[in-house]
Amino acid sequence: MSSSPPLLLLSLSFLLLLLLPFSAISAPVTLQLSRHPLPSHPDPLHRLASLASASALRASLLKNRHRHASPRPSRSPLFPHSYGGYSLTLAFGTPPQQIPLLLDTGSHLTWVPCTSSYQCRRCSSPSATPITPFLPKSSASTRLVGCRNPRCLWIHSPDLLLSRCPACNSTSADGCPATACPPYAIIYGSGSTAGLLMLETLALPGRTVPDVTVGCSVFSERQPAGVAGFGRGAPSLPSQLGLKRFSYCLISRRYDDDAAESGTVVLDPAKEDSSDGLRFTTFLNNPAAGADEGSPFSVYYYIGMREIAVGGKKVRVPRSALVPSPSGDGGAIVDSGTTFTYMAPPVFEPVLAAFVDRVAHRYNRSADMEARTGLRPCFALPPDATEVDLPELTFRFKGGAEMRLPLENYFVFAGADRAAVCLTIVSDGDGTASSDVAGGPAIILGNFQQQDYYMVYDLEKGRLGFRRQSCLGS
């Protein structure tokens, strides 16, 4: 009589899979891109408030180590979305089907809207351009991930598989394909999605990559596009493709409504160093990630934030906020899927106070705009103002790298006739600083702050490189 394999066998199978050679990309890959439509709102303040709210909600979920709802729980142009993300198009299936996906360095599972029965509740995609799902029945290479396939362990715990996978005598590498890996459910700051894991062919120019693990999502909420997971971890595209590095350059959000302009993402770009104008800082590991294999902290790209300066003066923030603690709290991550940078109250309140102090006697705060946008501080501008004089925001990292942000990367005009400017950093709490940094990263560097920066994720050397440049047509 057959019985469920012991946990040891599952663990050994998983390790064996990790040791198998991935199909590494040996040269930069250029991918075709299609424009993802931008839904709009007649009130610009409503849109700004929505972005602030979505950024804060995503931050709260990135910080929550139990945010998953499941049982356990090339070069391509990029376009900004009205809900804060940037998308690229990937081609899955045989023959290939073009699917627009959001670039997300804060998650590792790649998933696509899937099947002709795909449902998306409260999605913002315009009715004139409906969501085009991936159709497994139209692909000759689609296979479900089996219940005992080691890749199922990428999203589920061994204990769950032992209890839910039936006995199987098959020695197939598919891992009992007749019984699918249990469904997944993932919650993001802007919505959620659920479906089944499948193996599919990824078509790249001049070559194809077989058996890429992709989520086939049959239901989503507020997710009008799928997600390309570029975070850390085995399920991520960089890991599955064996990338040594990847880079992206996010165009300014001033081009949101210009379909002719785009940025780029490059798979395995040519090696670059400081002589190319890049500044580097080393990726850090969250101490809690090693103790908890299911910890989402292992997915994030932690970087060593050393100081924050406003107007050239160092802001006094608790050191505990800048360095991940043994429990996993604190530290800074870089995330392409978050719009406005998040700072926990112990970091944000001193930064806010520094801006208010540096701007004193120049502009008055606008309580009305702060209430309407959810951003603070907002400063009222005189009607005849032809230019804005605000202090510089600088992030300083371990290793000497320094990111001196241009004004348009951390302030935004708000109201009719540019009546005010607001700081595009979000926080939570009651507005009072405390010495505590509860739950996850204290700083999440969002994509609004990364506009017109060339960002290189050097996976081979474990470091992040960046330089300021125009991303138009890059």
Coordinates of C-alpha atoms in Angstrom, one line a residue:
M1 CA 0.0 0.0 0.0
S2 CA 1.4 3.4 -1.0
S3 CA 1.7 6.2 1.5
S4 CA 2.7 9.9 1.5
P5 CA 6.5 10.4 1.2
P6 CA 8.2 11.6 4.4
L7 CA 9.1 15.3 4.8
L8 CA 12.8 14.4 4.2
L9 CA 12.1 13.1 0.6
L10 CA 10.2 16.3 -0.2
S11 CA 13.0 18.4 1.1
L12 CA 15.6 16.4 -0.8
S13 CA 13.6 16.8 -4.0
F14 CA 13.4 20.5 -3.5
L15 CA 17.1 20.8 -3.0
L16 CA 17.7 18.7 -6.1
L17 CA 15.6 21.0 -8.1
L18 CA 17.5 24.0 -6.9
L19 CA 20.8 22.4 -7.9
L20 CA 19.6 21.8 -11.5
P21 CA 21.1 24.2 -14.0
F22 CA 18.8 27.0 -15.0
S23 CA 18.7 28.3 -18.6
A24 CA 20.8 31.3 -18.2
I25 CA 20.6 34.2 -20.6
S26 CA 24.0 34.9 -22.1
A27 CA 23.3 38.2 -23.8
P28 CA 21.0 41.2 -23.2
V29 CA 17.5 40.3 -24.3
T30 CA 15.1 42.8 -26.0
L31 CA 11.4 42.2 -25.5
Q32 CA 8.5 43.6 -27.4
L33 CA 6.2 45.9 -25.5
S34 CA 2.6 46.8 -25.9
R35 CA 1.0 49.9 -24.2
H36 CA -1.2 49.1 -21.2
P37 CA -4.1 51.6 -21.3
L38 CA -4.3 54.2 -18.6
P39 CA -7.6 54.7 -16.9
S40 CA -8.1 58.3 -15.8
H41 CA -10.1 60.2 -13.2
P42 CA -11.6 63.7 -13.9
D43 CA -10.3 65.0 -10.5
P44 CA -6.5 65.1 -10.3
L45 CA -6.7 65.3 -6.5
H46 CA -8.7 62.1 -6.4
R47 CA -6.0 60.3 -8.4
L48 CA -3.3 61.7 -6.1
A49 CA -5.2 60.6 -3.0
S50 CA -5.7 57.1 -4.6
L51 CA -2.0 56.7 -5.2
A52 CA -1.1 57.8 -1.7
S53 CA -3.7 55.4 -0.2
A54 CA -2.6 52.5 -2.4
S55 CA 1.1 53.2 -1.5
A56 CA 0.3 53.1 2.2
L57 CA -1.8 50.0 1.9
R58 CA 0.8 48.1 -0.1
A59 CA 3.4 49.2 2.5
S60 CA 1.3 47.8 5.3
L61 CA 1.1 44.4 3.5
L62 CA 4.8 44.3 2.5
K63 CA 5.5 44.8 6.2
N64 CA 3.1 42.1 7.3
R65 CA 4.9 38.7 7.3
H66 CA 1.6 36.9 7.2
R67 CA 0.0 38.8 4.3
H68 CA -0.4 35.8 2.1
A69 CA -3.9 34.4 2.1
S70 CA -3.0 30.9 0.9
P71 CA -2.6 28.1 3.4
R72 CA 1.1 28.7 3.2
P73 CA 0.7 31.5 2.4
S74 CA 16.3 41.6 -22.5
R75 CA 15.2 45.0 -22.8
S76 CA 11.6 46.0 -22.9
P77 CA 10.0 49.4 -22.6
L78 CA 8.1 50.2 -19.4
F79 CA 5.0 52.3 -19.0
P80 CA 3.7 53.9 -15.8
H81 CA 0.2 53.1 -14.8
S82 CA -2.3 55.4 -13.2
Y83 CA -2.4 53.0 -10.2
G84 CA 1.3 53.4 -9.8
G85 CA 3.1 50.6 -11.6
Y86 CA 5.2 50.1 -14.7
S87 CA 4.5 47.2 -17.1
L88 CA 6.4 45.1 -19.7
T89 CA 5.0 42.5 -22.1
L90 CA 6.1 38.9 -21.9
A91 CA 5.1 36.1 -24.3
F92 CA 4.1 32.8 -22.8
G93 CA 2.8 29.6 -24.6
T94 CA 3.1 27.7 -27.9
P95 CA 2.3 29.7 -30.0
P96 CA 3.3 32.7 -27.9
Q97 CA 0.6 34.9 -26.3
Q98 CA 1.6 38.5 -25.5
I99 CA 0.6 39.4 -21.9
P100 CA 1.3 42.8 -20.2
L101 CA 2.6 42.4 -16.7
L102 CA 3.6 44.8 -13.9
L103 CA 7.2 44.9 -13.0
D104 CA 7.4 44.0 -9.3
T105 CA 10.7 43.7 -7.3
G106 CA 8.7 43.2 -4.1
S107 CA 7.2 39.8 -5.0
H108 CA 8.6 36.7 -6.6
L109 CA 5.6 34.8 -8.2
T110 CA 4.9 35.7 -11.8
W111 CA 1.2 35.3 -12.7
V112 CA -1.0 36.1 -15.6
P113 CA -4.8 36.6 -16.0
C114 CA -5.7 33.1 -17.1
T115 CA -8.5 31.2 -18.9
S116 CA -11.5 32.5 -20.8
S117 CA -13.4 32.4 -17.5
Y118 CA -11.0 34.9 -15.8
Q119 CA -12.8 37.3 -13.5
C120 CA -11.5 40.6 -12.2
R121 CA -13.7 42.4 -9.7
R122 CA -13.4 46.1 -9.3
C123 CA -10.7 46.4 -11.9
S124 CA -9.9 49.8 -13.5
S125 CA -9.2 48.7 -17.0
P126 CA -11.3 50.7 -19.5
S127 CA -14.2 48.8 -21.1
A128 CA -12.9 49.8 -24.5
T129 CA -9.7 47.8 -23.8
P130 CA -10.8 44.7 -21.9
I131 CA -8.3 42.5 -20.1
T132 CA -6.8 39.8 -22.5
P133 CA -6.2 36.7 -20.5
F134 CA -3.7 33.9 -21.3
L135 CA -5.6 30.9 -22.7
P136 CA -4.0 27.6 -21.7
K137 CA -6.2 25.6 -24.2
S138 CA -4.6 27.6 -27.0
S139 CA -1.1 26.6 -25.9
A140 CA 0.6 23.2 -26.7
S141 CA 3.1 23.6 -23.8
T142 CA 0.8 24.3 -20.8
R143 CA 1.1 21.8 -17.9
L144 CA -0.2 22.1 -14.4
V145 CA 2.4 21.8 -11.6
G146 CA 1.8 18.5 -9.9
C147 CA 1.0 18.2 -6.2
R148 CA 4.4 16.5 -5.5
N149 CA 6.4 18.7 -7.8
P150 CA 9.2 20.4 -5.7
R151 CA 8.1 23.7 -7.3
C152 CA 4.9 23.4 -5.4
L153 CA 7.0 24.0 -2.3
W154 CA 7.8 27.4 -3.6
I155 CA 4.4 28.6 -2.4
H156 CA 3.2 25.9 0.0
S157 CA 4.7 24.4 3.1
P158 CA 5.8 20.7 3.2
D159 CA 3.3 20.0 6.0
L160 CA 0.4 21.2 3.8
L161 CA 1.5 19.1 0.9
L162 CA 1.9 16.0 3.0
S163 CA -1.7 16.5 4.3
R164 CA -3.3 17.5 1.0
C165 CA -1.4 15.5 -1.7
P166 CA -2.8 12.0 -2.2
A167 CA -0.6 9.0 -2.4
C168 CA 1.1 8.7 -5.8
N169 CA 3.3 5.9 -7.3
S170 CA 4.5 8.1 -10.2
T171 CA 8.2 8.8 -10.5
S172 CA 7.5 11.5 -13.2
A173 CA 9.4 14.8 -12.8
D174 CA 6.0 16.5 -13.1
G175 CA 5.3 15.2 -9.6
C176 CA 1.9 13.5 -10.0
P177 CA 0.5 15.9 -12.6
A178 CA -3.0 14.3 -12.3
T179 CA -3.2 16.0 -8.9
A180 CA -2.5 19.7 -9.2
C181 CA -0.5 21.8 -6.7
P182 CA -3.1 23.4 -4.3
P183 CA -4.4 26.8 -5.3
Y184 CA -2.5 30.0 -4.3
A185 CA -4.0 33.3 -3.1
I186 CA -1.9 36.4 -2.9
I187 CA -2.8 39.8 -1.4
Y188 CA -1.2 43.0 -2.7
G189 CA -1.6 46.6 -1.6
S190 CA -3.9 47.3 -4.6
G191 CA -5.8 44.0 -4.7
S192 CA -5.5 40.2 -4.7
T193 CA -5.3 37.2 -7.0
A194 CA -5.8 33.5 -6.9
G195 CA -5.2 30.5 -9.1
L196 CA -3.1 27.5 -9.9
L197 CA 0.6 27.0 -10.8
M198 CA 1.5 25.9 -14.3
L199 CA 4.6 25.2 -16.3
E200 CA 4.8 27.2 -19.5
T201 CA 7.3 28.2 -22.3
L202 CA 8.5 31.8 -22.2
A203 CA 9.3 33.1 -25.7
L204 CA 12.2 35.5 -25.9
P205 CA 13.7 36.9 -29.1
G206 CA 15.8 34.2 -30.8
R207 CA 15.1 31.6 -28.1
T208 CA 12.6 30.0 -25.8
V209 CA 12.8 29.0 -22.2
P210 CA 10.7 25.9 -21.4
D211 CA 9.0 25.0 -18.1
V212 CA 8.9 28.4 -16.5
T213 CA 6.7 28.3 -13.4
V214 CA 3.8 30.8 -13.8
G215 CA 0.7 31.4 -11.9
C216 CA -2.6 30.9 -13.8
S217 CA -4.9 33.3 -12.0
V218 CA -8.6 32.7 -12.5
F219 CA -9.8 35.4 -10.2
S220 CA -8.4 38.8 -9.2
E221 CA -9.6 41.9 -7.4
R222 CA -8.3 45.4 -8.5
Q223 CA -5.6 43.7 -10.5
P224 CA -6.2 44.7 -14.2
A225 CA -2.8 43.3 -15.2
G226 CA -0.7 40.3 -14.2
V227 CA 2.6 40.6 -12.3
A228 CA 6.2 39.8 -13.3
G229 CA 7.9 38.8 -10.1
F230 CA 11.4 40.2 -10.0
G231 CA 12.0 39.8 -6.3
R232 CA 14.4 37.4 -4.6
G233 CA 13.6 33.7 -4.3
A234 CA 13.3 30.6 -6.5
P235 CA 10.0 31.4 -8.2
S236 CA 11.2 34.8 -9.4
L237 CA 11.9 35.4 -13.1
P238 CA 15.6 36.4 -12.5
S239 CA 16.1 33.1 -10.6
Q240 CA 14.3 30.9 -13.0
L241 CA 16.1 32.5 -16.0
G242 CA 19.5 32.3 -14.2
L243 CA 20.1 36.1 -14.6
K244 CA 23.3 37.5 -13.4
R245 CA 21.8 41.0 -13.4
F246 CA 18.8 43.0 -14.6
S247 CA 18.2 46.7 -14.9
Y248 CA 15.4 49.1 -15.5
C249 CA 15.0 52.8 -16.1
L250 CA 11.6 54.3 -15.2
I251 CA 10.4 57.3 -17.2
S252 CA 9.1 60.3 -15.5
R253 CA 5.4 60.2 -14.6
R254 CA 4.9 63.4 -16.5
Y255 CA 4.7 61.1 -19.5
D256 CA 1.8 59.0 -18.1
D257 CA -0.5 60.1 -20.9
D258 CA 2.1 59.9 -23.7
A259 CA 1.9 56.4 -25.3
A260 CA 4.9 57.2 -27.5
E261 CA 7.4 57.4 -24.6
S262 CA 8.7 54.5 -22.5
G263 CA 11.5 53.3 -20.3
T264 CA 13.3 50.0 -20.4
V265 CA 14.0 46.8 -18.5
V266 CA 17.0 44.7 -19.6
L267 CA 17.7 41.1 -18.8
D268 CA 21.4 40.5 -18.2
P269 CA 22.7 43.8 -19.4
A270 CA 26.4 44.3 -20.0
K271 CA 28.6 44.7 -16.9
E272 CA 29.1 48.2 -15.6
D273 CA 31.0 49.7 -12.7
S274 CA 31.7 53.0 -11.0
S275 CA 33.6 54.2 -14.1
D276 CA 30.2 54.3 -15.9
G277 CA 28.8 56.7 -13.3
L278 CA 27.1 54.0 -11.2
R279 CA 27.0 54.2 -7.5
F280 CA 26.7 50.8 -5.7
T281 CA 25.4 49.7 -2.3
T282 CA 25.4 46.0 -1.1
F283 CA 22.2 44.0 -0.8
L284 CA 21.5 43.0 2.8
N285 CA 19.8 39.9 4.2
N286 CA 17.1 40.1 6.7
P287 CA 18.1 38.1 9.8
A288 CA 14.6 36.7 10.2
A289 CA 14.5 35.3 6.6
G290 CA 16.9 32.5 7.5
A291 CA 15.0 31.5 10.6
D292 CA 11.6 31.4 8.8
E293 CA 11.6 29.8 5.3
G294 CA 8.1 31.2 4.7
S295 CA 9.0 34.7 5.6
P296 CA 8.2 37.3 2.9
F297 CA 11.3 39.2 4.1
S298 CA 13.4 36.8 2.1
V299 CA 11.8 38.1 -1.1
Y300 CA 12.8 41.8 -0.6
Y301 CA 16.0 43.6 -1.8
Y302 CA 17.3 45.1 1.4
I303 CA 19.8 48.0 1.1
G304 CA 21.9 49.7 3.7
M305 CA 20.4 53.1 4.3
R306 CA 22.9 55.0 6.4
E307 CA 21.5 58.5 6.5
I308 CA 18.6 60.7 5.3
A309 CA 19.4 64.4 4.7
V310 CA 17.0 67.3 4.1
G311 CA 18.5 70.5 2.8
G312 CA 22.0 69.0 3.3
K313 CA 21.5 68.4 7.0
K314 CA 21.3 64.9 8.5
V315 CA 17.9 64.0 9.9
R316 CA 18.1 62.2 13.3
V317 CA 16.3 58.9 12.9
P318 CA 16.6 55.8 15.2
R319 CA 19.4 53.5 14.0
S320 CA 17.0 50.6 14.8
A321 CA 14.9 51.8 11.9
L322 CA 17.7 51.6 9.3
V323 CA 19.0 48.1 10.2
P324 CA 16.9 45.0 10.2
S325 CA 16.6 43.5 13.7
P326 CA 16.9 39.8 14.5
S327 CA 13.0 39.7 14.5
G328 CA 13.0 41.1 11.0
D329 CA 11.7 44.6 11.7
G330 CA 13.3 47.7 10.3
G331 CA 15.7 48.3 7.4
A332 CA 15.1 49.7 3.9
I333 CA 14.0 47.9 0.8
V334 CA 13.8 49.0 -2.9
D335 CA 10.5 48.2 -4.5
S336 CA 9.3 48.9 -8.1
G337 CA 5.7 48.0 -7.2
T338 CA 5.2 50.7 -4.6
T339 CA 4.5 54.2 -5.9
F340 CA 5.3 56.7 -3.2
T341 CA 8.1 55.9 -0.8
Y342 CA 6.9 54.6 2.6
M343 CA 8.6 55.6 5.9
A344 CA 7.6 54.2 9.3
P345 CA 6.6 56.9 11.8
P346 CA 10.0 56.9 13.7
V347 CA 11.6 57.8 10.3
F348 CA 8.9 59.9 8.7
E349 CA 8.1 62.3 11.6
P350 CA 11.7 63.6 11.9
V351 CA 11.8 63.9 8.0
L352 CA 8.5 65.8 8.0
A353 CA 9.7 68.1 10.8
A354 CA 12.9 68.8 8.9
F355 CA 11.0 69.9 5.8
V356 CA 8.7 72.1 7.8
D357 CA 11.7 73.6 9.6
R358 CA 13.6 74.3 6.4
V359 CA 10.6 75.8 4.6
A360 CA 9.5 78.0 7.6
H361 CA 8.8 81.6 6.7
R362 CA 8.8 80.7 3.0
Y363 CA 5.5 78.8 2.5
N364 CA 2.6 78.1 4.8
R365 CA 1.3 74.5 5.2
S366 CA -2.0 73.7 3.5
A367 CA -4.2 71.6 5.9
D368 CA -6.9 71.5 3.2
M369 CA -4.6 69.9 0.6
E370 CA -3.2 67.5 3.2
A371 CA -6.7 66.3 4.1
R372 CA -7.7 65.9 0.4
T373 CA -4.5 64.1 -0.8
G374 CA -3.5 62.1 2.3
L375 CA 0.0 63.5 1.9
R376 CA 2.0 65.7 4.2
P377 CA 3.4 68.2 4.4
C378 CA 1.6 70.2 1.7
F379 CA 2.7 73.8 1.2
A380 CA 0.5 76.5 -0.3
L381 CA 2.0 78.4 -3.1
P382 CA 1.4 82.1 -3.9
P383 CA -0.7 82.7 -7.0
D384 CA 2.1 84.5 -8.8
A385 CA 4.8 81.9 -8.0
T386 CA 7.0 81.2 -11.1
E387 CA 9.3 78.7 -9.3
V388 CA 9.4 76.6 -6.2
D389 CA 12.3 76.8 -3.6
L390 CA 12.3 73.6 -1.5
P391 CA 15.1 71.7 0.3
E392 CA 16.9 68.8 -1.3
L393 CA 16.1 65.2 -0.2
T394 CA 19.2 62.9 -0.1
F395 CA 19.5 59.2 0.7
R396 CA 22.9 58.0 1.8
F397 CA 23.8 54.3 1.6
K398 CA 26.5 52.1 3.0
G399 CA 29.5 52.0 0.8
G400 CA 29.3 55.8 0.1
A401 CA 26.5 55.7 -2.5
E402 CA 24.3 58.8 -2.4
M403 CA 21.0 59.4 -4.1
R404 CA 20.3 63.2 -4.3
L405 CA 16.8 63.3 -5.6
P406 CA 15.6 66.0 -8.1
L407 CA 12.6 68.0 -6.8
E408 CA 10.1 66.3 -9.1
N409 CA 10.9 62.9 -7.5
Y410 CA 9.7 63.8 -4.1
F411 CA 7.3 66.7 -4.4
V412 CA 4.2 67.0 -6.6
F413 CA 1.9 69.9 -7.5
A414 CA -1.7 69.6 -6.2
G415 CA -4.8 71.6 -6.7
A416 CA -6.0 73.9 -9.5
D417 CA -3.4 76.2 -11.0
R418 CA -0.7 74.4 -8.8
A419 CA -2.0 75.9 -5.6
A420 CA 0.2 73.7 -3.5
V421 CA 3.1 71.2 -3.5
C422 CA 3.0 67.9 -1.4
L423 CA 5.7 65.6 -0.3
T424 CA 5.3 62.2 -2.0
I425 CA 6.2 60.1 1.0
V426 CA 3.5 58.1 3.0
S427 CA 3.4 56.8 6.5
D428 CA 1.0 55.4 9.0
G429 CA 0.2 55.7 12.7
D430 CA -1.3 58.7 14.5
G431 CA 1.2 61.3 13.4
T432 CA 3.4 61.0 16.5
A433 CA 6.9 59.4 16.3
S434 CA 7.8 56.6 18.6
S435 CA 11.1 54.6 19.0
D436 CA 9.3 51.5 17.9
V437 CA 9.5 50.1 14.3
A438 CA 6.8 47.4 14.3
G439 CA 6.4 44.9 11.5
G440 CA 8.7 44.7 8.5
P441 CA 10.7 47.3 6.6
A442 CA 10.8 50.8 8.0
I443 CA 11.6 52.3 4.6
I444 CA 10.2 51.2 1.2
L445 CA 11.9 53.1 -1.7
G446 CA 9.1 53.4 -4.2
N447 CA 9.1 53.9 -8.0
F448 CA 8.1 57.6 -7.8
Q449 CA 11.5 58.3 -6.2
Q450 CA 13.2 56.1 -8.8
Q451 CA 12.0 58.2 -11.9
D452 CA 14.8 58.8 -14.4
Y453 CA 17.2 56.6 -12.5
Y454 CA 19.0 53.8 -14.2
M455 CA 18.8 50.9 -11.6
V456 CA 21.0 47.8 -11.8
Y457 CA 20.3 44.8 -9.7
D458 CA 23.7 43.0 -9.8
L459 CA 22.7 39.5 -8.6
E460 CA 26.1 38.1 -9.2
K461 CA 27.8 40.5 -6.9
G462 CA 24.9 41.1 -4.5
R463 CA 24.6 44.8 -5.0
L464 CA 22.3 47.6 -6.3
G465 CA 23.8 50.2 -8.7
F466 CA 22.1 53.4 -9.8
R467 CA 22.8 56.6 -11.6
R468 CA 20.6 59.5 -12.6
Q469 CA 19.8 59.8 -16.3
S470 CA 16.9 60.4 -18.7
C471 CA 15.0 57.2 -19.2
L472 CA 13.3 58.2 -22.5
G473 CA 14.2 55.7 -25.2
S474 CA 16.9 54.2 -23.0

